[in-house]
Coordinates of C-alpha atoms and ligand atoms in Angstrom, one line a residue:
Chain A
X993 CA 0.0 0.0 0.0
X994 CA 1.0 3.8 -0.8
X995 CA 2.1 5.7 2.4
X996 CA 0.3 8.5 2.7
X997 CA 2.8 10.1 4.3
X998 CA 6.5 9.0 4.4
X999 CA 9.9 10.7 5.3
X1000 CA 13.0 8.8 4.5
X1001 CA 16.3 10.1 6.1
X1002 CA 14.7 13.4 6.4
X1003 CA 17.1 16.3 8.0
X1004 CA 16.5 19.5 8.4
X1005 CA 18.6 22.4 9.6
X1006 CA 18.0 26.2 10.2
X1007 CA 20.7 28.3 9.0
X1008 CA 24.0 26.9 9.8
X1009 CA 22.8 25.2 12.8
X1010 CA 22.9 21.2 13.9
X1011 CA 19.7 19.9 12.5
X1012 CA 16.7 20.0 14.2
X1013 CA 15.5 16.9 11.8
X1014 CA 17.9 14.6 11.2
X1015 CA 18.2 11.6 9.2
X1016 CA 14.1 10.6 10.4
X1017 CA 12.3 7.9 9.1
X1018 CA 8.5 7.8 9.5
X1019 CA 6.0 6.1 7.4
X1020 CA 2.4 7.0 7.9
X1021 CA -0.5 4.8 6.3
X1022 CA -3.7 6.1 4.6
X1023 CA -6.5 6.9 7.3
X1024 CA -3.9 6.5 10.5
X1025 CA -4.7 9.4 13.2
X1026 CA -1.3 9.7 14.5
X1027 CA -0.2 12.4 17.4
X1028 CA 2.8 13.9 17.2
X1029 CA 4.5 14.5 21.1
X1030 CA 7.7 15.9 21.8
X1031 CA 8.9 18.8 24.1
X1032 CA 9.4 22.6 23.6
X1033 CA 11.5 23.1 20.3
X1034 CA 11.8 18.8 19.6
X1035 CA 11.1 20.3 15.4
X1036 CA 7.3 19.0 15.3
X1037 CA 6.3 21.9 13.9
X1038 CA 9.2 22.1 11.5
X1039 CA 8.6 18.3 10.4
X1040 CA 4.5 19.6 9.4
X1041 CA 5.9 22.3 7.5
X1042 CA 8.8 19.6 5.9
X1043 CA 5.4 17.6 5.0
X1044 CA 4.1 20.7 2.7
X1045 CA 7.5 22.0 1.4
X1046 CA 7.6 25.0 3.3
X1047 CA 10.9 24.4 4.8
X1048 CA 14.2 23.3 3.2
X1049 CA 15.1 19.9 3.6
X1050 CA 17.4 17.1 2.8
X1051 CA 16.0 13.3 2.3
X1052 CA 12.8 12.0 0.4
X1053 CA 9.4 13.0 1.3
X1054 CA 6.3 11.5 0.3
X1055 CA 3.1 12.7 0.3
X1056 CA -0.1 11.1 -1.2
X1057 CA 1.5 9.1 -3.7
X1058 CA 3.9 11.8 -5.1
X1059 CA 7.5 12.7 -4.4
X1060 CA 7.8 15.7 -2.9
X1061 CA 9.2 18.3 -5.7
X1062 CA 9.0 21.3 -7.4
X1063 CA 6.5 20.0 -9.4
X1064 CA 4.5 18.4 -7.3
X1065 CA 3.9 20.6 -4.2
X1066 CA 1.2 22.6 -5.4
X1067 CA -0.7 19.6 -6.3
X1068 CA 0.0 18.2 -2.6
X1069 CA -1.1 21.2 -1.1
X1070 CA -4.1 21.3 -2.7
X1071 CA -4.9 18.1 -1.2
X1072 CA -3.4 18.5 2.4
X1073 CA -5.2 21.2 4.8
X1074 CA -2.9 22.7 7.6
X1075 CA -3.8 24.1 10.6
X1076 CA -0.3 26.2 11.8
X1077 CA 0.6 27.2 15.1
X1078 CA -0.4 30.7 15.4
X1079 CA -4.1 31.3 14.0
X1080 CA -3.4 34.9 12.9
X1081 CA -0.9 33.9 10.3
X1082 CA -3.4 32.2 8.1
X1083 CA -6.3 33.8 8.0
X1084 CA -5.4 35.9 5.1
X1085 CA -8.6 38.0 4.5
X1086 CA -10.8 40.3 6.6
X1087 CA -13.9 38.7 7.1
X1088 CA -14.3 35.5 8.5
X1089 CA -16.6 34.0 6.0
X1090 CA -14.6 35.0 3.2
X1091 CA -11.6 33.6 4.3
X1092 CA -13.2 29.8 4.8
X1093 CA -14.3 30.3 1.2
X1094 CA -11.1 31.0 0.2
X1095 CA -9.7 27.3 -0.3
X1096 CA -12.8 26.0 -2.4
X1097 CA -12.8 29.7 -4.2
X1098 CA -9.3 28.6 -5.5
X1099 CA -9.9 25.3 -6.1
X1100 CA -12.9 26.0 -8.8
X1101 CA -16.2 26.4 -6.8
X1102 CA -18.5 28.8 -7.6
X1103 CA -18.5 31.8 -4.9
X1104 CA -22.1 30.9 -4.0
X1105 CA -21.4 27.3 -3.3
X1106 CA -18.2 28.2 -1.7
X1107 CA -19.7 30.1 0.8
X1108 CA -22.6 27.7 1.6
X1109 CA -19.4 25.3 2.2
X1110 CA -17.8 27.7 4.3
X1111 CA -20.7 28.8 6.3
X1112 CA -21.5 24.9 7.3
X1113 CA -18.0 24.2 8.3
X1114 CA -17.8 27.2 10.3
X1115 CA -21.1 26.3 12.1
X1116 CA -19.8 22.5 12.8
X1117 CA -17.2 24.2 14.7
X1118 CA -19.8 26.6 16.6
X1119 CA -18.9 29.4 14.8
X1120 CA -22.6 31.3 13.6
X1121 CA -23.8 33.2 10.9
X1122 CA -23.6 36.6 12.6
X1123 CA -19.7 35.6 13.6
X1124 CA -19.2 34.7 10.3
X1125 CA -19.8 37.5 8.8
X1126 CA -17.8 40.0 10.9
X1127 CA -14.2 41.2 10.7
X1128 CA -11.8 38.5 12.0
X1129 CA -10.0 40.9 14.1
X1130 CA -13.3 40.7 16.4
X1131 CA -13.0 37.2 17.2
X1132 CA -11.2 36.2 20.6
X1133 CA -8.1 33.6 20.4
X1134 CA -10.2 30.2 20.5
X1135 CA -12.3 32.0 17.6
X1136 CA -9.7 32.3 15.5
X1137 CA -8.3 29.2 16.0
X1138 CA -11.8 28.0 15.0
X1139 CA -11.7 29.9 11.4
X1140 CA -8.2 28.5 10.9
X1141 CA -10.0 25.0 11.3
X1142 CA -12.5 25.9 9.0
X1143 CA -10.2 27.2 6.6
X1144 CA -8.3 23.9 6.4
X1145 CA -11.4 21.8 6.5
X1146 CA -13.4 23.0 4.7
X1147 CA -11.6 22.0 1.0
X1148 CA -12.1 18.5 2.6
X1149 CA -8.4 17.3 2.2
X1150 CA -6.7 13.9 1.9
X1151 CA -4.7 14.9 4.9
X1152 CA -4.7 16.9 7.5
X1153 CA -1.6 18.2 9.1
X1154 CA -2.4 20.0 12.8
X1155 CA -0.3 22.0 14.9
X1156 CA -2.0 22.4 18.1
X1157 CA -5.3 22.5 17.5
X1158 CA -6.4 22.2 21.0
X1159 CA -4.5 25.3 21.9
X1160 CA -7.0 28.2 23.2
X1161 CA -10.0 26.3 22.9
X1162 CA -12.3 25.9 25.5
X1163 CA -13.2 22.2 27.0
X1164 CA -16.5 21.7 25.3
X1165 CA -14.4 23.1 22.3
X1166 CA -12.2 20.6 22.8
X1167 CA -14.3 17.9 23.1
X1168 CA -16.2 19.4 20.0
X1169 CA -13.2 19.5 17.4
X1170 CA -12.4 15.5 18.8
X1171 CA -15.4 14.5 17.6
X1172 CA -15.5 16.4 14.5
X1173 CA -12.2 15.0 13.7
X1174 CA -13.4 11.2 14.3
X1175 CA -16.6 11.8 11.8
X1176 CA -14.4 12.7 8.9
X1177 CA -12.4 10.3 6.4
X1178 CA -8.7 11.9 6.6
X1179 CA -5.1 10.7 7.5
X1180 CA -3.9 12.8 10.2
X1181 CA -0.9 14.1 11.6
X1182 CA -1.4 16.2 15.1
X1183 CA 1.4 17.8 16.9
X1184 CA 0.4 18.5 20.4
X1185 CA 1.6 18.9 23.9
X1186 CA -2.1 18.3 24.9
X1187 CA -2.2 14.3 26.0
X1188 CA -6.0 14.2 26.5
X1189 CA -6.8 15.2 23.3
X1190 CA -4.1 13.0 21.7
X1191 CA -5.8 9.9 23.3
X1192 CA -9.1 11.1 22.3
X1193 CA -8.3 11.9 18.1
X1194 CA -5.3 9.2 17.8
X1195 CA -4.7 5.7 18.0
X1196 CA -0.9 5.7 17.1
X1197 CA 1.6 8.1 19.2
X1198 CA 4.9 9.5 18.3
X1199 CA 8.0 11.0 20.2
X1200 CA 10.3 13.2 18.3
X1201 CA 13.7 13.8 20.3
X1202 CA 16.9 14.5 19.2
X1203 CA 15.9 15.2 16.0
X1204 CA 14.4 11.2 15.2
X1205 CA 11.5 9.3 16.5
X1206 CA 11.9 8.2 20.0
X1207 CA 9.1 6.3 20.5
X1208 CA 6.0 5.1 18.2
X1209 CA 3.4 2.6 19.4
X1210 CA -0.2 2.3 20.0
X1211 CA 0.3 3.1 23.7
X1212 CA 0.1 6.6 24.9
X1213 CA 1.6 5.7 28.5
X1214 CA 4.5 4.7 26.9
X1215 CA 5.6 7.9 25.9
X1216 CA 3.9 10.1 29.2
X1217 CA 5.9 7.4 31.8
X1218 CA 8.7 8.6 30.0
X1219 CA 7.9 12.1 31.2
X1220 CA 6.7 10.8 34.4
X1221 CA 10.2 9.3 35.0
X1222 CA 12.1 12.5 34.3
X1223 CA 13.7 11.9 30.7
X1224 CA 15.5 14.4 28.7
X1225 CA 14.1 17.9 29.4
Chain B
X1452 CA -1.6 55.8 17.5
X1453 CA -1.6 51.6 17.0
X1454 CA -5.8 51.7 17.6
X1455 CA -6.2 54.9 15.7
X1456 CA -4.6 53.7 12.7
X1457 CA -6.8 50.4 12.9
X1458 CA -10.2 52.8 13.5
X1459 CA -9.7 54.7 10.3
X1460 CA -11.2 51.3 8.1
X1461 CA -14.9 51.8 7.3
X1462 CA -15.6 54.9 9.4
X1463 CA -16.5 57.0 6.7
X1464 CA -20.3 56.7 5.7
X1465 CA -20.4 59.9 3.1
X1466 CA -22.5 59.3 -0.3
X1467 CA -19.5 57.7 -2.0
X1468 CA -20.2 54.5 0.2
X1469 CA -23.0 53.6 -2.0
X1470 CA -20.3 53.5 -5.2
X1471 CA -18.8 50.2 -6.0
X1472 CA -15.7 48.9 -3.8
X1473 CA -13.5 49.0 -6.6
X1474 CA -14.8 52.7 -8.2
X1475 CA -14.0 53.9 -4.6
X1476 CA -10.6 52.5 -5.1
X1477 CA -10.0 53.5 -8.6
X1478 CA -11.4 57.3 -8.3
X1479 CA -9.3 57.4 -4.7
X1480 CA -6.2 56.9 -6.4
X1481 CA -7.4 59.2 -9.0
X1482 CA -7.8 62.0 -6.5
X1483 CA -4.4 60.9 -5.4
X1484 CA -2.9 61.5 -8.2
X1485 CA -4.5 65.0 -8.6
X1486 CA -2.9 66.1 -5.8
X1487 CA 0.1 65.2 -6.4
X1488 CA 0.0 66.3 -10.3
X1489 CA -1.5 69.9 -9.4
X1490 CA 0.9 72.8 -8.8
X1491 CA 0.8 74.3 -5.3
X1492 CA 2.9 77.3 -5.5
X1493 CA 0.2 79.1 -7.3
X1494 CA -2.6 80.5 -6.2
X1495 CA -4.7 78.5 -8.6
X1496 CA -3.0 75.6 -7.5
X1497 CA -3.5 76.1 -4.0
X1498 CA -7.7 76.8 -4.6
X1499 CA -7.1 73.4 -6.4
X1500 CA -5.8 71.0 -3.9
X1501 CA -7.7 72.4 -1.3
X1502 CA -10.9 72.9 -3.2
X1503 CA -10.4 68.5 -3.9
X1504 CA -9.3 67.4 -0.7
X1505 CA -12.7 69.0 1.3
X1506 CA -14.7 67.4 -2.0
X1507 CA -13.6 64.2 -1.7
X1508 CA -13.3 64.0 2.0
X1509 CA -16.6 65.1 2.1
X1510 CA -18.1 62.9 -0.2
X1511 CA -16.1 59.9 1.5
X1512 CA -17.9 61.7 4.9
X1513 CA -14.5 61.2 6.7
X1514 CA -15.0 62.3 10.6
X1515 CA -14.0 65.4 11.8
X1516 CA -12.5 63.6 14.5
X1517 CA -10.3 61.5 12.0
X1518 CA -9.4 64.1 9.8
X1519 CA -8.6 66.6 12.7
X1520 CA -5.9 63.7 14.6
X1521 CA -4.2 63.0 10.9
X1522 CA -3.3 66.3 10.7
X1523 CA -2.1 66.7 13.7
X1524 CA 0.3 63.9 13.2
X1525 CA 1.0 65.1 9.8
X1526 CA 2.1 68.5 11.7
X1527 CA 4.2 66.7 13.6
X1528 CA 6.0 64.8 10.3
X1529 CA 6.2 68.4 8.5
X1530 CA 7.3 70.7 10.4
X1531 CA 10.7 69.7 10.9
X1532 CA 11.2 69.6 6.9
X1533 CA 10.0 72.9 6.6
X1534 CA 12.2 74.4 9.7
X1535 CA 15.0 72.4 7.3
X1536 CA 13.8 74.4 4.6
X1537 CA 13.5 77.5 5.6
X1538 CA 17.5 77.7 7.2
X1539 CA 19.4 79.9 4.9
X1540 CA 21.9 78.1 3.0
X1541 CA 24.4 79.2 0.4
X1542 CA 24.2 82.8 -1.6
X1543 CA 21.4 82.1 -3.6
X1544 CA 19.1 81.9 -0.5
X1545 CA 15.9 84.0 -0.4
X1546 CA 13.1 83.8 1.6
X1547 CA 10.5 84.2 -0.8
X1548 CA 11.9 81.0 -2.5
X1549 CA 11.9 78.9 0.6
X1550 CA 8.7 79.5 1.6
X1551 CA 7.3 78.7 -1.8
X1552 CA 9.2 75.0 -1.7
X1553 CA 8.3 74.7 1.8
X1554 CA 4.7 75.5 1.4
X1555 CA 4.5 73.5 -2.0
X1556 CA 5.8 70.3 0.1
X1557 CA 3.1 71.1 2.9
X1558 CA 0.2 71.6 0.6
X1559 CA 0.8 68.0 -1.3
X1560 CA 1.6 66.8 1.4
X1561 CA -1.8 67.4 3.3
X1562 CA -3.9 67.3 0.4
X1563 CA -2.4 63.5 -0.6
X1564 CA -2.6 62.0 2.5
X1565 CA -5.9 63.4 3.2
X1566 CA -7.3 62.0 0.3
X1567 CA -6.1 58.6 0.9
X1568 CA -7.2 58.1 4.6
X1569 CA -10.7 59.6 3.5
X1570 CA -10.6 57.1 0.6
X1571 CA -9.3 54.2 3.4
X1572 CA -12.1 55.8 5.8
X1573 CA -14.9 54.8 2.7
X1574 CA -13.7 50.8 2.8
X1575 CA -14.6 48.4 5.1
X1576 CA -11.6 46.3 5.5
X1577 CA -13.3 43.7 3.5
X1578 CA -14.1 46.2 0.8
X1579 CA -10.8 46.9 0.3
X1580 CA -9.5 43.2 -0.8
X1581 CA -13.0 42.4 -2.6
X1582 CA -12.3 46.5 -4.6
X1583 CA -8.9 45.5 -5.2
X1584 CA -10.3 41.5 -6.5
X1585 CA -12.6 43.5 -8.8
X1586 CA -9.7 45.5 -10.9
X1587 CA -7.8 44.8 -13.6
X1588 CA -4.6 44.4 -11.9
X1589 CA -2.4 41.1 -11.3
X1590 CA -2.9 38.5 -9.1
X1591 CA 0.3 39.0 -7.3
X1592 CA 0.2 42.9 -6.8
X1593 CA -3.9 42.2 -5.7
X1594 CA -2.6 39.8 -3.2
X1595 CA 0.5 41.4 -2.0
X1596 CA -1.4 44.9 -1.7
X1597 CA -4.5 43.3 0.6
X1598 CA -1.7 41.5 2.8
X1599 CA 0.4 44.8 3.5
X1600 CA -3.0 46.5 4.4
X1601 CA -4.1 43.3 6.8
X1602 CA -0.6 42.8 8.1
X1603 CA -0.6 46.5 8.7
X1604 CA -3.6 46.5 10.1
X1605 CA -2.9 43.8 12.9
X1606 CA 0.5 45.4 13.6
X1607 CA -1.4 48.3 14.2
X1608 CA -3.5 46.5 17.3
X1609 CA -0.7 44.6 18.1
X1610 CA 1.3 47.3 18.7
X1611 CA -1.5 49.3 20.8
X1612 CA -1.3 46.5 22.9
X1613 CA 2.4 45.7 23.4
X1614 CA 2.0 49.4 24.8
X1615 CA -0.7 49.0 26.9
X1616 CA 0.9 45.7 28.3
X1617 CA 4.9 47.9 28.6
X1618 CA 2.8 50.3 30.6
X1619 CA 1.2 48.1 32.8
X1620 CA 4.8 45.9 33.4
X1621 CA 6.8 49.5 33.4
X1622 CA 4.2 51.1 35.6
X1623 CA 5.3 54.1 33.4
X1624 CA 2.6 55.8 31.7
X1625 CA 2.1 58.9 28.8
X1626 CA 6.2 60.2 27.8
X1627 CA 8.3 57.7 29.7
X1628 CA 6.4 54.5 28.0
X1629 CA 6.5 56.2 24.9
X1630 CA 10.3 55.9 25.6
X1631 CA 10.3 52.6 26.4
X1632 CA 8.5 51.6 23.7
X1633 CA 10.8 53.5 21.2
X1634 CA 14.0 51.7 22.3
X1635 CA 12.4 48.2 22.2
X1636 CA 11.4 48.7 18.9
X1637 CA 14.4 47.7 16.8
X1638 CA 14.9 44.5 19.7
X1639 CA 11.2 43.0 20.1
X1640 CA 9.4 44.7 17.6
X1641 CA 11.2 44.7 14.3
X1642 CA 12.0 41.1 14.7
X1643 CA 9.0 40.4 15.7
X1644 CA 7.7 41.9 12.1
X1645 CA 10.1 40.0 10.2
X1646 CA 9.1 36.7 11.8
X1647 CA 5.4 37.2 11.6
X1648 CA 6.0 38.4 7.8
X1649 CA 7.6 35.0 7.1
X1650 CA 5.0 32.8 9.2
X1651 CA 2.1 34.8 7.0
X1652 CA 4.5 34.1 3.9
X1653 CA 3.8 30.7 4.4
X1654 CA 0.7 30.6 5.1
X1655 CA 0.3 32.2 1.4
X1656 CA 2.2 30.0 0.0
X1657 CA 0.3 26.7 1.4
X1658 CA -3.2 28.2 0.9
X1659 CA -2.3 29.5 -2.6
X1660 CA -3.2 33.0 -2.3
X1661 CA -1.0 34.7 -4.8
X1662 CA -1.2 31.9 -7.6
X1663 CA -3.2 32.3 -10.7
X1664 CA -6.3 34.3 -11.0
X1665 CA -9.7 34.1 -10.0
X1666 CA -12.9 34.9 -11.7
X1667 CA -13.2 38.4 -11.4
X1668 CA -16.7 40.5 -11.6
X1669 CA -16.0 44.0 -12.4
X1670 CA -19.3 45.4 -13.2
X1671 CA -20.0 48.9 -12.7
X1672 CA -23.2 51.1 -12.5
X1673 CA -23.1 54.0 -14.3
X1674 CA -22.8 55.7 -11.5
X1675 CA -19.7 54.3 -10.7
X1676 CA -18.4 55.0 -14.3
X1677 CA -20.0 58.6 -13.8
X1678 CA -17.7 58.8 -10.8
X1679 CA -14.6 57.6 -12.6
X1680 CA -15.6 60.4 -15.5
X1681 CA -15.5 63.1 -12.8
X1682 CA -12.6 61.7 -11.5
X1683 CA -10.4 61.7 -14.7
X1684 CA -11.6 65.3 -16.2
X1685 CA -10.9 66.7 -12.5
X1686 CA -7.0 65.0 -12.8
X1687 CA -7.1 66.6 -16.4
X1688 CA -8.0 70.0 -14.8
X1689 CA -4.7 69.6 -12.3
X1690 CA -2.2 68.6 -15.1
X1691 CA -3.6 71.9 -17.0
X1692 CA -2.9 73.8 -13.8
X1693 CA 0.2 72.1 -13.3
X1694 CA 1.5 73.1 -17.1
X1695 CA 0.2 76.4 -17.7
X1696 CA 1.8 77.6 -14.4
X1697 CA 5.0 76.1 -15.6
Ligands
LIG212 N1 12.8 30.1 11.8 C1 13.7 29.5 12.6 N2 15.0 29.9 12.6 C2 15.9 29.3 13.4 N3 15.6 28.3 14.2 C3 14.3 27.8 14.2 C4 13.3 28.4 13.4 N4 12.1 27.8 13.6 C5 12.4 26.8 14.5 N5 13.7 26.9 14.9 C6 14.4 26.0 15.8 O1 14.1 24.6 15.5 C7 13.8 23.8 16.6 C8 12.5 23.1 16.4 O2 11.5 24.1 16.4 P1 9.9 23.6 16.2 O3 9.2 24.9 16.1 O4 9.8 22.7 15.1 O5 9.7 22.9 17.6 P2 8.3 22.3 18.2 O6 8.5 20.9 18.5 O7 7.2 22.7 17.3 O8 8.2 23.2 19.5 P3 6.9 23.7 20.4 O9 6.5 22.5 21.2 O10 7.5 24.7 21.2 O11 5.9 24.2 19.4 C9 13.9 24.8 17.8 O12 15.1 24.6 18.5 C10 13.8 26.1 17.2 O13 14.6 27.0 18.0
LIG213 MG1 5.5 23.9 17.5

């Protein structure tokens, strides 16, 4: 079977630095919910970004079938929805609504059917009508990480690549975005620090440390005793 | 300043607010233009620039309020150039001639930016991208020019608040945080822009937001056409000015 996603040797350095990726293997299969643990600055952000291109990297990536290439990103983008770290940065226009509509806007949908698209995902994730069509600089943190959501959902990609996405939200939120997550047919890849949610959205858990994977099972406590027993950090 | 800046979108409700987003936009930079085309050192010149500016801003409806705190500031920007100006250097030095460059500088300078916060006043933030979406310009400048304004606009708040929050750490209010805040800029802030400007570079990149073009529907009433009309014979009338006083 085709990976969905794979990295093979994959290293990664910023500037002239020692690698904060290096020489990783990881092989993801299609429809696997796996969460991505590590501590503070363990690169789990900078291996989703490595996933999409958006940082330089040495070693093979593979993503949906294709190589990762010039030629091939935009294609893999198009497929993949990303959630990044810091709402703000991706919400590109000024009203919320708009900015869900973006995605399906570019990929061909008509601007009416867009924004019925948007609207409905924006509403899954308890964001209404009258939110929706305000200014984005009026919604609180949790909001925005809500239309960031929406944003990447919303095109209904092949994969979904997470950073976080527990991060501000409130607990009903939370439990909200766990469930929404179980209902749809994706591969996904979720970096977070937050173990509760991991255990709730994923059935296969990764530790990232010293730049390779430290641990990957089925078993959650595997990675937290680690913590519990004062590892590295 | 930070929250000023970021009240100015979509405060103006004058009749032009009932033209199209991207007629606003197009006559706006029209006006611009004007200004900066007309001569100021004559007396026809001067009727001109500030016979447009009160038009337009009226027919934006920019608050009093607005208008009255941008020129303030813009005091505060011109003043020094035209104390620099008006120091007597050389032998050819004459007063008469100093004032005249100093007052030509003054009078574009007002008029301009005037004219392009009145026009910024007559757009709703979302207005701006969906004007800018609606003219025949590239993709890439469409995109890059909505981005500066958002990215603007959310340093603008950000900003305001990294304020508040230095005066509520420094205990220092009014001058002294104003201090503060001016010798953390190039530290916190700058970098701070450059790192948010690469994050939302991303972001572009993986949502695809300068790529090809989109289906565009620039359809104007004829009043919005009878607006651009206006628009162009009035620049006409500054360029005549602007070369008969020559
Ligand atoms: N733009 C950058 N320039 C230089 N170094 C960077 C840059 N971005 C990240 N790093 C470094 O790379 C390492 C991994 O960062 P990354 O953001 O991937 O970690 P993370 O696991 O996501 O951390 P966190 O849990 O805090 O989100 C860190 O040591 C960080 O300092
Ligand atoms: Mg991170």
């Amino acid at each position: 079977m085709e990976a969905a996603l794979e990295f093979r040797g994959l290293v990664v350095r910023y500037g002239d630095g020692v690698p904060v990726l290096d020489r990783l293997d990881l092989r993801i299969d299609p429809g696997e919910r796996v969460a991505l643990l590590g501590l503070n600055g363990s690169g789990k952000t900078t291996l989703l970004m490595a996933a999409v291109g958006l940082v330089a990297c040495d070693g093979i990536v593979r993503v949906l079938g294709e190589t990762l290439s010039d030629r091939t990103v935009g294609a893999i983008r198009r497929r993949t929805g990303m959630l990044f770290n810091v709402p703000e940065d991706q919400i590109l226009l000024p009203r919320v609504v708009d900015d869900v509509a973006f995605g399906p806007t570019r990929r061909g949908v008509s601007t009416a059917r867009a924004r019925s698209d948007a609207l409905a995902t924006l509403a899954s994730l308890g964001i209404d009508e009258a939110v929706a069509a305000g200014s984005v600089h009026a919604l609180s943190h949790g909001q925005k990480q809500r239309v960031a959501l929406a944003g990447a959902l919303v095109t209904r990609p092949d994969l979904l690549l997470l950073d976080e996405p527990s991060a501000g939200l409130d607990p009903p939120g939370r439990t909200a975005l766990a469930r929404l997550l179980a209902g749809i047919d994706v591969t996904l890849l979720v970096a977070t620090h937050d173990t509760e949610f991991a255990r709730r959205t994923c059935s296969r858990f990764i530790l990232l440390e010293g730049g390779r994977v430290a641990w990957d099972g089925a078993d959650l406590a595997g990675i937290t005793s680690r913590w519990d027993a004062g590892g590295p950090g | 300043m930070g929250a000023f800046l970021a009240e100015i979108p979509g405060s103006a409700k004058g009749v032009l607010t009932r033209r199209s987003p991207s007629a606003r936009i197009a006559c706006g930079a029209g006006v611009f233009v004007a200004c900066l085309a007309s001569p100021a050192t004559t007396l026809a010149g001067s009727a001109f620039l500030l016979c447009t500016t009160a038009v337009w801003a009226s027919l934006c409806g920019l608050p009093l309020r607005i208008a009255v705190r941008v020129l303030g500031l813009l005091a505060a920007v011109l003043l020094p150039l035209i104390l620099l100006a008006l120091l007597p250097v050389g032998d050819g030095w004459n007063l008469a001639e100093a004032l005249r460059v100093s007052w030509a500088l003054v009078a574009r300078g007002l008029a301009s930016t005037l004219v392009a916060v009145a026009t910024v006043a007559a757009l709703a933030p979302w207005e701006l991208h969906e004007g800018l979406e609606a003219l025949p310009l590239p993709r890439v400048v469409v995109a890059v020019l909505s981005q500066v304004v958002r990215q603007a606009d959310t340093l603008a708040r950000e900003t305001a608040s990294m304020t508040t929050a230095i005066r509520l750490r420094g205990g220092a209010g009014g001058f002294r945080a104003a201090v503060v805040v001016a010798r953390a800029l190039p530290e916190v802030w700058l970098p701070r822009v450059g790192d948010r400007a690469e994050r939302t570079a991303r972001a572009m990149e993986m949502r695809d937001f300068d790529g090809g073009s989109l289906q565009r529907t620039a359809t104007w009433s004829s009043g919005d056409a009878g607006l651009a009309a206006a628009t162009m014979a009035w620049t006409a009338l500054g360029l005549v000015l602007r070369f008969w006083s020559a």
